Each structure stands twice: as structure tokens, then as C-alpha cells.
């Protein structure tokens, strides 16, 4: 069949002998890619009379959308909450290293810090596409400092702030700029938080509820004002109580505005959340579950002392604590580990586990038309995995950016 080059001269790659995750199902069909996008083969055959320039045998791999990590504090010795002269090379290192764990896009996350840190770090974070250089950056996630003292977790108390009379102006003065900000985590019970949530939402920034002692009605009010996410469910919030379930109650609330979905992050590392709690959340609200790593600088490094912003943390096996305490401080789990643990703990389908790390975070950020799915015309960011959900290769914009055998593993 002659290739019709009138539409584009770019080569067409056909991935064969694979099972593609599309429409919530693994489907045995080929994946067609051109110019970084996923092609509709019917249009290619019938409208363009085109065919593949290159065929790749996937050897019965699963092909799934690339993982999206919306809460990652650093990794491989790099801490996003530290203002350093070589911050850019640090973020480049993390974005390169997480490719091997299937992450194709992420939100670098800053924990509660002094204003000077935000003013130095945020101008150095820019939204960018992924590629051979590393995973794409979707924008920063600012977790704090407008959070509850009682539920500060690993956040330094001396840096916490409240909203004063000009609430949104306080936030702007603290952060310096919102240009590259994608998510802000705040405690909704704080005075004047409603106006801040409305203003952030108006600017297209996702508001997440976390590190909070909010009751259910305060959480519902925050959602009515535009909040759409819960930061690491169960961690750093009031525990579920049958008379007032707190933020956890949003999973089954009947006060969520029509057409709105509340999403919630889960650190599925076997440490932060008991498998039974993971199962409860998943069964209560499966379509809202977003896997996050909440990884810190110590991810990928040997046990010992590392940093998380202003704090020193100690890694002991998979546990990470504020040094000298038993306060958990982020995780050292990688995203592919979280996906496998989630599937094992809940007994959910492979499709469900993969979508919790791809489709759901994309829906949360409103980018599901281009990321998080393998629909036609979406970005060709995808993974090849074996049946045990170990990543074999990572592709961004249709280009291979990491492969297991390339490292002789």
C-alpha cells in the first residue's frame, strides 16, 4: 500500500503484538504513532491510504499511558524544597531518573518553606514537555504553608502561615508568583480559605485539601468553592469518625456539585496506608483514586540521613521519619512500585491499577485530552510493561526514552 505523504512526511510507527489499555480495557490491537501523537489507523488507511514506515514487535507487552506523579518532593539526592544554585540540574536529574519507573510527567512538589525559598525556587521551575532529557514538568505542587499546626506532619512549624485580611495577597506575597503552579494544598478550615480557593480555581490552579483538621462540612464547602483534590488521603488529617468523617467523608458525600468529581491521592507504599484502608477508599470511590509517590530526596538512595525541605529525615528500610521522631515524612517508593502494591492490596484489575497512575491524575489536572490515555490524537507518552507490571520501556512523544535491556538489566 503506497504511503501518502501529502498529510505528513513524518515516519509512521506501528507497535504490534501488544495489548493496549484503551477505554478501561486491555485490547489486543496495534498502536500507531506519528509526530508524537497516537494515530487513528482507520483514517490512515482510508483517508490517507497510508501505511507504517516502521513496525515494532512488542512481544506481547502491555502498552499503557505514561504515569503522572502529581506529588513528588524530590529523589536521587535532590530536594525540590531546597534553594540551591544548581536547582535546575537537580530537577533535570530527577526527571531523567524517574523515566525508568514509568513516570512521563510530574509536578515537582515543595513542602512548607520560608517565602525566600519559594521566591528562589519557583522561577526556576518551568512547564516543559518530556523527551529523552526526562519526564515532562506539568507545574509545581505547593504543599503548604497554609496548613494546620495540629496536622503539620513533616512540615516545619515555624514556617506555617495563616491568611490575614488580604488572604489571596498573602498567598501571592508568600509564593512570589503563581506562573508555574499547578496545585496548592491548603487546610480548608483556615479563616478566609474560601476566597483563596475561589481565586486559585479561577486562575486554573487545582486546590487540594490536606494537612488539616477540617470537619466534613468545611471540606464540602471547600469543594463547593472549587477544591477538587485531597492530599494523601488518611495521612495528616482527622481520622474517619462515624459522626463526622472529616475530609475522608468527601469520598461518599452527597454535597459534591453536579458534574464535579473529587479526586484523592494515595501513597500506596505499604507504609503510609494499611492495605485495608487502601481497599476501603478504593471501594468507596474508585474513580477518584490517584496514586502519588510523595517521594523525598532519599528515593533511590541508601538508608541514612537525607533532607525534606527544612527538616532532616532518616530512612530506615521503606520507612522515612523526621530524624529523632516517629513522624512519617514522605516516601521512598517509586511510582511503578506503588502501582504494583495497589493492585496486590486491592485485588483490582490491571487496568484499574494502571489508570490510577495515568488517567486519573490527568483528569484531575484537566489534561486528559492529551495525557493519561491512548486515545487517538493524544500525546504518545506510553509504557511497555510485562504482566507483573514491571516497566520494560518508556516512550515520550512516540520516542523511546528508556529501555530496561539498554542498561543490561
Tab-separated table of C-alpha atoms in Angstrom:
chain	number	residue	atom	x	y	z
A	1	UNK	CA	0.000	0.000	0.000
A	2	UNK	CA	1.656	3.273	-1.054
A	3	UNK	CA	2.316	5.779	1.699
A	4	UNK	CA	0.537	9.059	1.031
A	5	UNK	CA	2.949	11.785	2.121
A	6	UNK	CA	0.552	14.679	1.438
A	7	UNK	CA	-0.522	14.773	5.074
A	8	UNK	CA	2.896	14.497	6.698
A	9	UNK	CA	6.379	13.327	5.821
A	10	UNK	CA	6.971	12.110	9.352
A	11	UNK	CA	7.506	8.355	9.730
A	12	UNK	CA	4.625	6.237	10.989
A	13	UNK	CA	5.494	3.654	13.623
A	14	UNK	CA	3.246	0.648	14.192
A	15	UNK	CA	3.601	-1.188	17.516
A	16	UNK	CA	2.386	-4.750	17.002
A	17	UNK	CA	1.796	-7.854	19.144
A	18	UNK	CA	0.659	-5.894	22.212
A	19	UNK	CA	-2.325	-5.303	24.480
A	20	UNK	CA	-3.267	-1.638	24.643
A	21	UNK	CA	-5.053	-0.032	27.579
A	22	UNK	CA	-7.885	1.886	25.936
A	23	UNK	CA	-11.410	2.615	27.220
A	24	UNK	CA	-10.607	0.957	30.554
A	25	UNK	CA	-9.786	-2.358	28.840
A	26	UNK	CA	-6.673	-4.122	27.629
A	27	UNK	CA	-7.362	-4.572	23.926
A	28	UNK	CA	-5.378	-6.683	21.531
A	29	UNK	CA	-4.695	-4.218	18.738
A	30	UNK	CA	-1.796	-2.279	17.258
A	31	UNK	CA	-0.713	1.193	18.314
A	32	UNK	CA	0.075	3.682	15.549
A	33	UNK	CA	2.213	6.756	16.206
A	34	UNK	CA	3.281	9.734	14.099
A	35	UNK	CA	4.831	13.077	15.122
A	36	UNK	CA	4.447	12.336	18.811
A	37	UNK	CA	0.701	11.625	18.579
A	38	UNK	CA	-1.405	8.484	18.537
A	39	UNK	CA	-2.968	7.903	15.129
A	40	UNK	CA	-6.365	6.578	14.177
A	41	UNK	CA	-5.446	3.701	11.820
A	42	UNK	CA	-8.802	3.866	10.004
A	43	UNK	CA	-8.164	7.457	8.969
A	44	UNK	CA	-4.650	6.499	7.976
A	45	UNK	CA	-5.807	3.623	5.742
A	46	UNK	CA	-8.947	5.083	4.247
A	47	UNK	CA	-8.310	8.839	4.100
A	48	UNK	CA	-4.543	8.878	3.543
A	49	UNK	CA	-4.070	5.431	2.014
A	50	UNK	CA	-1.005	5.293	4.267
A	51	UNK	CA	0.894	2.513	5.961
A	52	UNK	CA	3.620	2.033	8.568
A	53	UNK	CA	7.206	3.033	7.853
A	54	UNK	CA	8.466	1.065	10.862
A	55	UNK	CA	6.967	-1.937	12.652
A	56	UNK	CA	7.985	-2.818	16.215
A	57	UNK	CA	7.163	-6.190	17.758
A	58	UNK	CA	6.189	-5.600	21.402
A	59	UNK	CA	6.426	-9.314	22.277
A	60	UNK	CA	3.022	-9.410	23.938
A	61	UNK	CA	3.740	-6.475	26.279
A	62	UNK	CA	1.045	-4.348	27.866
A	63	UNK	CA	1.059	-0.808	26.473
A	64	UNK	CA	-0.314	1.724	28.964
A	65	UNK	CA	-0.295	5.517	29.210
A	66	UNK	CA	2.752	7.001	30.947
A	67	UNK	CA	2.432	7.536	34.695
A	68	UNK	CA	1.790	11.052	36.037
A	69	UNK	CA	3.088	11.832	39.556
A	70	UNK	CA	1.357	14.912	40.998
A	71	UNK	CA	3.183	14.774	44.337
A	72	UNK	CA	6.921	14.179	44.343
A	73	UNK	CA	9.228	16.166	46.644
A	74	UNK	CA	12.465	15.026	45.013
A	75	UNK	CA	14.558	11.901	44.710
A	76	UNK	CA	18.065	10.586	43.993
A	77	UNK	CA	19.598	13.102	46.412
A	78	UNK	CA	17.656	16.103	45.042
A	79	UNK	CA	15.223	18.032	47.286
A	80	UNK	CA	12.854	20.413	45.437
A	81	UNK	CA	12.323	22.419	48.645
A	82	UNK	CA	15.975	23.459	48.892
A	83	UNK	CA	17.023	26.650	47.142
A	84	UNK	CA	20.364	25.722	45.582
A	85	UNK	CA	22.428	27.293	42.802
A	86	UNK	CA	22.164	24.126	40.744
A	87	UNK	CA	18.412	23.627	41.273
A	88	UNK	CA	17.867	23.247	37.523
A	89	UNK	CA	20.361	20.406	37.206
A	90	UNK	CA	18.689	18.741	40.215
A	91	UNK	CA	15.247	18.823	38.652
A	92	UNK	CA	16.768	17.562	35.379
A	93	UNK	CA	18.342	14.622	37.210
A	94	UNK	CA	15.048	13.601	38.847
A	95	UNK	CA	13.098	13.937	35.597
A	96	UNK	CA	15.669	11.700	33.877
A	97	UNK	CA	15.777	9.051	36.614
A	98	UNK	CA	12.004	8.622	37.015
A	99	UNK	CA	11.690	7.530	33.371
A	100	UNK	CA	12.821	4.056	34.441
A	101	UNK	CA	9.845	3.936	36.836
A	102	UNK	CA	7.347	4.788	34.096
A	103	UNK	CA	6.764	8.446	35.009
A	104	UNK	CA	6.411	10.580	31.867
A	105	UNK	CA	5.047	13.771	33.535
A	106	UNK	CA	5.188	15.128	37.084
A	107	UNK	CA	4.522	18.040	39.420
A	108	UNK	CA	7.647	18.904	41.430
A	109	UNK	CA	6.349	19.424	44.966
A	110	UNK	CA	7.557	21.899	47.568
A	111	UNK	CA	6.750	21.320	51.231
A	112	UNK	CA	6.168	24.210	53.666
A	113	UNK	CA	9.128	26.575	53.331
A	114	UNK	CA	10.069	30.198	54.129
A	115	UNK	CA	8.955	32.724	51.460
A	116	UNK	CA	12.591	33.184	50.387
A	117	UNK	CA	12.691	29.549	49.220
A	118	UNK	CA	9.549	29.907	47.067
A	119	UNK	CA	10.899	33.169	45.633
A	120	UNK	CA	14.164	31.473	44.652
A	121	UNK	CA	12.880	28.073	43.522
A	122	UNK	CA	9.606	28.783	41.678
A	123	UNK	CA	11.174	30.978	38.945
A	124	UNK	CA	13.481	28.019	38.201
A	125	UNK	CA	10.599	25.607	37.546
A	126	UNK	CA	9.166	25.841	34.067
A	127	UNK	CA	6.412	23.822	32.459
A	128	UNK	CA	8.001	21.764	29.697
A	129	UNK	CA	7.443	18.728	27.526
A	130	UNK	CA	9.160	15.473	28.280
A	131	UNK	CA	11.640	13.769	25.999
A	132	UNK	CA	14.954	11.950	26.035
A	133	UNK	CA	16.095	14.534	28.623
A	134	UNK	CA	13.433	13.365	31.081
A	135	UNK	CA	9.785	13.412	32.146
A	136	UNK	CA	7.684	16.473	31.338
A	137	UNK	CA	7.005	19.080	34.039
A	138	UNK	CA	3.326	19.967	34.423
A	139	UNK	CA	3.834	22.715	37.023
A	140	UNK	CA	4.636	22.899	40.726
A	141	UNK	CA	2.593	21.458	43.601
A	142	UNK	CA	2.864	23.760	46.641
A	143	UNK	CA	2.014	21.752	49.741
A	144	UNK	CA	1.714	24.390	52.478
A	145	UNK	CA	2.495	26.676	54.262
A	146	UNK	CA	-1.228	27.449	54.711
A	147	UNK	CA	-1.915	24.279	56.675
A	148	UNK	CA	-2.904	23.191	60.178
A	149	UNK	CA	-0.393	23.205	63.017
A	150	UNK	CA	-2.087	20.113	64.514
A	151	UNK	CA	-1.652	18.131	61.307
A	152	UNK	CA	1.617	19.571	60.060
A	153	UNK	CA	3.196	16.107	59.737
A	154	UNK	CA	6.743	16.577	58.485
A	155	UNK	CA	6.249	20.304	57.765
A	156	UNK	CA	8.287	22.768	59.880
A	157	UNK	CA	6.002	24.589	62.325
A	158	UNK	CA	7.957	27.862	62.276
A	159	UNK	CA	7.182	28.279	58.554
A	160	UNK	CA	3.401	27.741	58.782
A	161	UNK	CA	1.210	30.706	57.878
A	162	UNK	CA	-2.409	31.823	58.141
A	163	UNK	CA	-4.474	34.016	55.842
A	164	UNK	CA	-4.769	37.594	57.048
A	165	UNK	CA	-7.138	40.309	55.813
A	166	UNK	CA	-5.955	40.274	52.199
A	167	UNK	CA	-5.951	36.496	52.055
A	168	UNK	CA	-5.065	35.962	48.381
A	169	UNK	CA	-2.476	38.744	48.530
A	170	UNK	CA	-0.862	36.918	51.487
A	171	UNK	CA	-0.590	33.820	49.364
A	172	UNK	CA	0.906	35.761	46.436
A	173	UNK	CA	3.402	37.506	48.698
A	174	UNK	CA	4.439	34.146	50.184
A	175	UNK	CA	4.912	32.334	46.873
A	176	UNK	CA	6.066	35.336	44.830
A	177	UNK	CA	4.419	34.069	41.656
A	178	UNK	CA	1.860	31.513	40.537
A	179	UNK	CA	3.107	31.346	36.951
A	180	UNK	CA	4.215	27.719	37.020
A	181	UNK	CA	1.930	26.495	39.827
A	182	UNK	CA	-0.439	23.614	39.091
A	183	UNK	CA	-1.643	22.505	42.576
A	184	UNK	CA	-1.848	24.181	46.003
A	185	UNK	CA	-2.529	22.106	49.137
A	186	UNK	CA	-4.155	24.054	51.977
A	187	UNK	CA	-6.249	23.437	55.097
A	188	UNK	CA	-9.863	24.455	54.340
A	189	UNK	CA	-10.776	25.178	57.969
A	190	UNK	CA	-8.481	28.224	57.978
A	191	UNK	CA	-10.256	31.563	58.069
A	192	UNK	CA	-10.642	33.195	54.651
A	193	UNK	CA	-9.672	29.995	52.838
A	194	UNK	CA	-12.895	30.117	50.774
A	195	UNK	CA	-11.901	33.281	48.938
A	196	UNK	CA	-8.415	31.864	48.317
A	197	UNK	CA	-9.862	28.607	46.920
A	198	UNK	CA	-12.173	30.564	44.607
A	199	UNK	CA	-9.360	32.799	43.352
A	200	UNK	CA	-6.926	29.916	42.766
A	201	UNK	CA	-9.624	27.952	40.940
A	202	UNK	CA	-10.401	30.989	38.787
A	203	UNK	CA	-6.725	31.038	37.781
A	204	UNK	CA	-6.889	27.385	36.713
A	205	UNK	CA	-4.932	26.109	39.716
A	206	UNK	CA	-6.071	22.855	41.313
A	207	UNK	CA	-6.808	23.244	45.050
A	208	UNK	CA	-6.135	20.240	47.253
A	209	UNK	CA	-7.260	19.756	50.852
A	210	UNK	CA	-4.689	18.378	53.248
A	211	UNK	CA	-2.690	18.721	56.463
A	212	UNK	CA	-5.962	19.692	58.009
A	213	UNK	CA	-8.353	19.212	60.943
A	214	UNK	CA	-11.377	20.154	58.799
A	215	UNK	CA	-14.728	18.552	59.546
A	216	UNK	CA	-16.870	17.234	56.712
A	217	UNK	CA	-18.975	20.369	56.237
A	218	UNK	CA	-15.830	22.543	55.986
A	219	UNK	CA	-14.428	20.113	53.420
A	220	UNK	CA	-17.711	20.112	51.458
A	221	UNK	CA	-17.775	23.913	51.468
A	222	UNK	CA	-14.219	23.942	50.068
A	223	UNK	CA	-15.311	21.610	47.250
A	224	UNK	CA	-18.313	23.845	46.536
A	225	UNK	CA	-15.850	26.734	46.163
A	226	UNK	CA	-13.737	24.748	43.674
A	227	UNK	CA	-11.381	22.367	45.522
A	228	UNK	CA	-11.046	19.061	43.622
A	229	UNK	CA	-8.303	17.048	45.315
A	230	UNK	CA	-7.352	15.554	48.687
A	231	UNK	CA	-3.641	15.369	49.520
A	232	UNK	CA	-2.544	11.851	50.610
A	233	UNK	CA	-5.878	10.625	51.982
A	234	UNK	CA	-5.840	9.438	55.626
A	235	UNK	CA	-2.390	10.985	56.225
A	236	UNK	CA	-2.239	14.344	58.063
A	237	UNK	CA	-5.995	14.695	58.557
A	238	UNK	CA	-8.561	13.778	61.187
A	239	UNK	CA	-9.121	10.020	61.237
A	240	UNK	CA	-12.504	8.808	59.981
A	241	UNK	CA	-15.165	9.097	62.697
A	242	UNK	CA	-18.690	7.829	62.113
A	243	UNK	CA	-20.350	11.019	63.443
A	244	UNK	CA	-18.100	13.360	61.498
A	245	UNK	CA	-15.941	11.595	58.923
A	246	UNK	CA	-13.905	14.760	58.202
A	247	UNK	CA	-12.188	15.142	54.824
A	248	UNK	CA	-12.375	11.347	54.325
A	249	UNK	CA	-16.175	11.749	54.132
A	250	UNK	CA	-15.828	13.549	50.781
A	251	UNK	CA	-15.433	10.127	49.141
A	252	UNK	CA	-19.132	9.402	49.651
A	253	UNK	CA	-20.520	12.922	50.199
A	254	UNK	CA	-23.853	13.836	48.584
A	255	UNK	CA	-22.949	17.537	48.663
A	256	UNK	CA	-20.489	17.441	45.755
A	257	UNK	CA	-21.713	19.798	42.983
A	258	UNK	CA	-23.222	18.021	39.968
A	259	UNK	CA	-20.684	17.139	37.306
A	260	UNK	CA	-17.733	17.535	39.698
A	261	UNK	CA	-15.501	14.678	40.815
A	262	UNK	CA	-13.341	14.800	43.917
A	263	UNK	CA	-10.002	13.046	43.464
A	264	UNK	CA	-7.757	11.874	46.266
A	265	UNK	CA	-4.079	10.974	46.431
A	266	UNK	CA	-2.937	7.692	47.986
A	267	UNK	CA	0.640	6.782	48.902
A	268	UNK	CA	0.440	3.088	48.096
A	269	UNK	CA	3.811	2.081	49.527
A	270	UNK	CA	2.681	-0.407	52.180
A	271	UNK	CA	3.816	2.053	54.882
A	272	UNK	CA	1.635	5.169	54.777
A	273	UNK	CA	-1.688	3.384	54.413
A	274	UNK	CA	-2.693	-0.037	55.649
A	275	UNK	CA	-3.871	-2.243	52.745
A	276	UNK	CA	-7.326	-2.438	54.380
A	277	UNK	CA	-7.602	1.377	54.348
A	278	UNK	CA	-6.498	1.382	50.714
A	279	UNK	CA	-9.251	-1.136	49.939
A	280	UNK	CA	-11.890	0.899	51.811
A	281	UNK	CA	-11.036	4.071	49.888
A	282	UNK	CA	-10.874	2.281	46.555
A	283	UNK	CA	-14.210	0.532	47.027
A	284	UNK	CA	-15.891	3.717	48.234
A	285	UNK	CA	-14.733	5.905	45.323
A	286	UNK	CA	-12.671	4.019	42.698
A	287	UNK	CA	-12.832	6.731	40.013
A	288	UNK	CA	-11.231	9.332	42.268
A	289	UNK	CA	-8.132	7.406	43.328
A	290	UNK	CA	-4.825	8.961	42.205
A	291	UNK	CA	-1.588	7.177	43.070
A	292	UNK	CA	1.187	9.525	44.237
A	293	UNK	CA	4.671	8.671	45.455
A	294	UNK	CA	5.179	11.644	47.826
A	295	UNK	CA	8.810	10.675	47.248
A	296	UNK	CA	11.594	12.554	49.004
A	297	UNK	CA	15.275	13.162	48.163
A	298	UNK	CA	16.162	9.752	49.624
A	299	UNK	CA	14.221	7.835	46.952
A	300	UNK	CA	16.738	5.747	45.053
A	301	UNK	CA	19.428	6.195	47.708
A	302	UNK	CA	20.772	4.032	50.528
A	303	UNK	CA	19.224	4.258	54.035
A	304	UNK	CA	20.570	7.059	56.219
A	305	UNK	CA	20.001	10.783	56.741
A	306	UNK	CA	18.569	12.994	53.997
A	307	UNK	CA	16.562	16.218	53.806
A	308	UNK	CA	12.953	17.206	53.230
A	309	UNK	CA	12.978	20.985	52.890
A	310	UNK	CA	13.944	22.461	56.268
A	311	UNK	CA	13.937	19.092	58.066
A	312	UNK	CA	16.412	16.218	58.409
A	313	UNK	CA	14.830	12.828	57.733
A	314	UNK	CA	16.048	9.341	58.383
A	315	UNK	CA	15.438	6.403	56.056
A	316	UNK	CA	15.088	3.016	57.657
A	317	UNK	CA	14.123	0.402	55.081
A	318	UNK	CA	10.969	1.768	53.413
A	319	UNK	CA	10.184	3.964	56.431
A	320	UNK	CA	11.145	7.636	56.410
A	321	UNK	CA	10.948	9.615	59.639
A	322	UNK	CA	11.756	13.137	60.795
A	323	UNK	CA	15.132	12.472	62.448
A	324	UNK	CA	14.779	11.507	66.092
A	325	UNK	CA	10.970	11.009	65.880
A	326	UNK	CA	8.453	8.501	64.560
A	327	UNK	CA	6.743	11.125	62.350
A	328	UNK	CA	6.477	9.798	58.779
A	329	UNK	CA	7.939	12.161	56.201
A	330	UNK	CA	7.212	11.315	52.606
A	331	UNK	CA	8.143	8.033	50.991
A	332	UNK	CA	10.979	6.412	49.088
A	333	UNK	CA	8.646	4.356	46.904
A	334	UNK	CA	8.762	4.680	43.124
A	335	UNK	CA	5.569	5.012	41.073
A	336	UNK	CA	5.798	1.551	39.489
A	337	UNK	CA	6.161	0.035	42.984
A	338	UNK	CA	3.042	1.936	44.121
A	339	UNK	CA	1.063	0.620	41.133
A	340	UNK	CA	2.060	-2.975	41.860
A	341	UNK	CA	1.351	-2.637	45.590
A	342	UNK	CA	-2.050	-1.059	44.878
A	343	UNK	CA	-3.039	-3.887	42.582
A	344	UNK	CA	-1.885	-6.516	45.050
A	345	UNK	CA	-3.500	-4.854	48.082
A	346	UNK	CA	-6.901	-4.223	46.468
A	347	UNK	CA	-7.101	-7.158	44.071
A	348	UNK	CA	-8.226	-4.667	41.416
A	349	UNK	CA	-7.764	-5.287	37.711
A	350	UNK	CA	-4.520	-4.439	35.930
A	351	UNK	CA	-6.448	-1.768	34.016
A	352	UNK	CA	-7.674	-0.115	37.229
A	353	UNK	CA	-4.181	-0.079	38.760
A	354	UNK	CA	-2.653	1.489	35.652
A	355	UNK	CA	-5.394	4.132	35.303
A	356	UNK	CA	-4.920	5.235	38.931
A	357	UNK	CA	-1.427	6.405	37.933
A	358	UNK	CA	-2.284	7.775	34.479
A	359	UNK	CA	-5.899	8.570	33.556
A	360	UNK	CA	-6.994	9.800	36.991
A	361	UNK	CA	-4.162	12.296	37.560
A	362	UNK	CA	-4.704	13.572	34.000
A	363	UNK	CA	-8.428	14.039	34.714
A	364	UNK	CA	-7.603	15.804	37.984
A	365	UNK	CA	-5.445	18.325	36.100
A	366	UNK	CA	-7.879	18.612	33.190
A	367	UNK	CA	-5.332	17.352	30.634
A	368	UNK	CA	-6.959	14.020	29.767
A	369	UNK	CA	-7.476	15.159	26.161
A	370	UNK	CA	-3.697	14.858	25.664
A	371	UNK	CA	-2.215	12.833	28.556
A	372	UNK	CA	-3.194	9.772	30.583
A	373	UNK	CA	-4.926	7.895	27.756
A	374	UNK	CA	-4.014	6.210	24.481
A	375	UNK	CA	-6.930	7.787	22.616
A	376	UNK	CA	-6.405	8.966	19.041
A	377	UNK	CA	-4.651	12.366	18.790
A	378	UNK	CA	-3.406	12.241	22.373
A	379	UNK	CA	0.320	12.527	23.184
A	380	UNK	CA	2.193	9.286	22.552
A	381	UNK	CA	3.526	9.038	26.129
A	382	UNK	CA	3.318	5.367	26.997
A	383	UNK	CA	4.941	2.399	28.701
A	384	UNK	CA	5.596	-1.191	27.806
A	385	UNK	CA	5.068	-3.431	30.831
A	386	UNK	CA	5.120	-7.148	31.478
A	387	UNK	CA	2.189	-8.985	33.070
A	388	UNK	CA	3.613	-8.357	36.566
A	389	UNK	CA	3.535	-4.586	35.808
A	390	UNK	CA	7.295	-4.112	35.677
A	391	UNK	CA	8.247	-1.349	33.236
A	392	UNK	CA	10.202	-2.605	30.226
A	393	UNK	CA	10.354	0.600	28.196
A	394	UNK	CA	9.188	4.214	28.431
A	395	UNK	CA	8.180	6.350	25.442
A	396	UNK	CA	7.531	10.088	25.301
A	397	UNK	CA	6.026	11.666	22.172
A	398	UNK	CA	6.499	8.289	20.474
A	399	UNK	CA	10.271	8.194	21.105
A	400	UNK	CA	11.878	5.560	23.306
A	401	UNK	CA	13.433	7.400	26.278
A	402	UNK	CA	14.274	4.421	28.487
A	403	UNK	CA	14.550	0.669	27.998
A	404	UNK	CA	15.413	-1.990	30.523
A	405	UNK	CA	17.732	-4.073	28.326
A	406	UNK	CA	19.626	-0.922	27.298
A	407	UNK	CA	21.018	-0.905	30.836
A	408	UNK	CA	21.909	-4.564	30.682
A	409	UNK	CA	19.399	-5.416	33.409
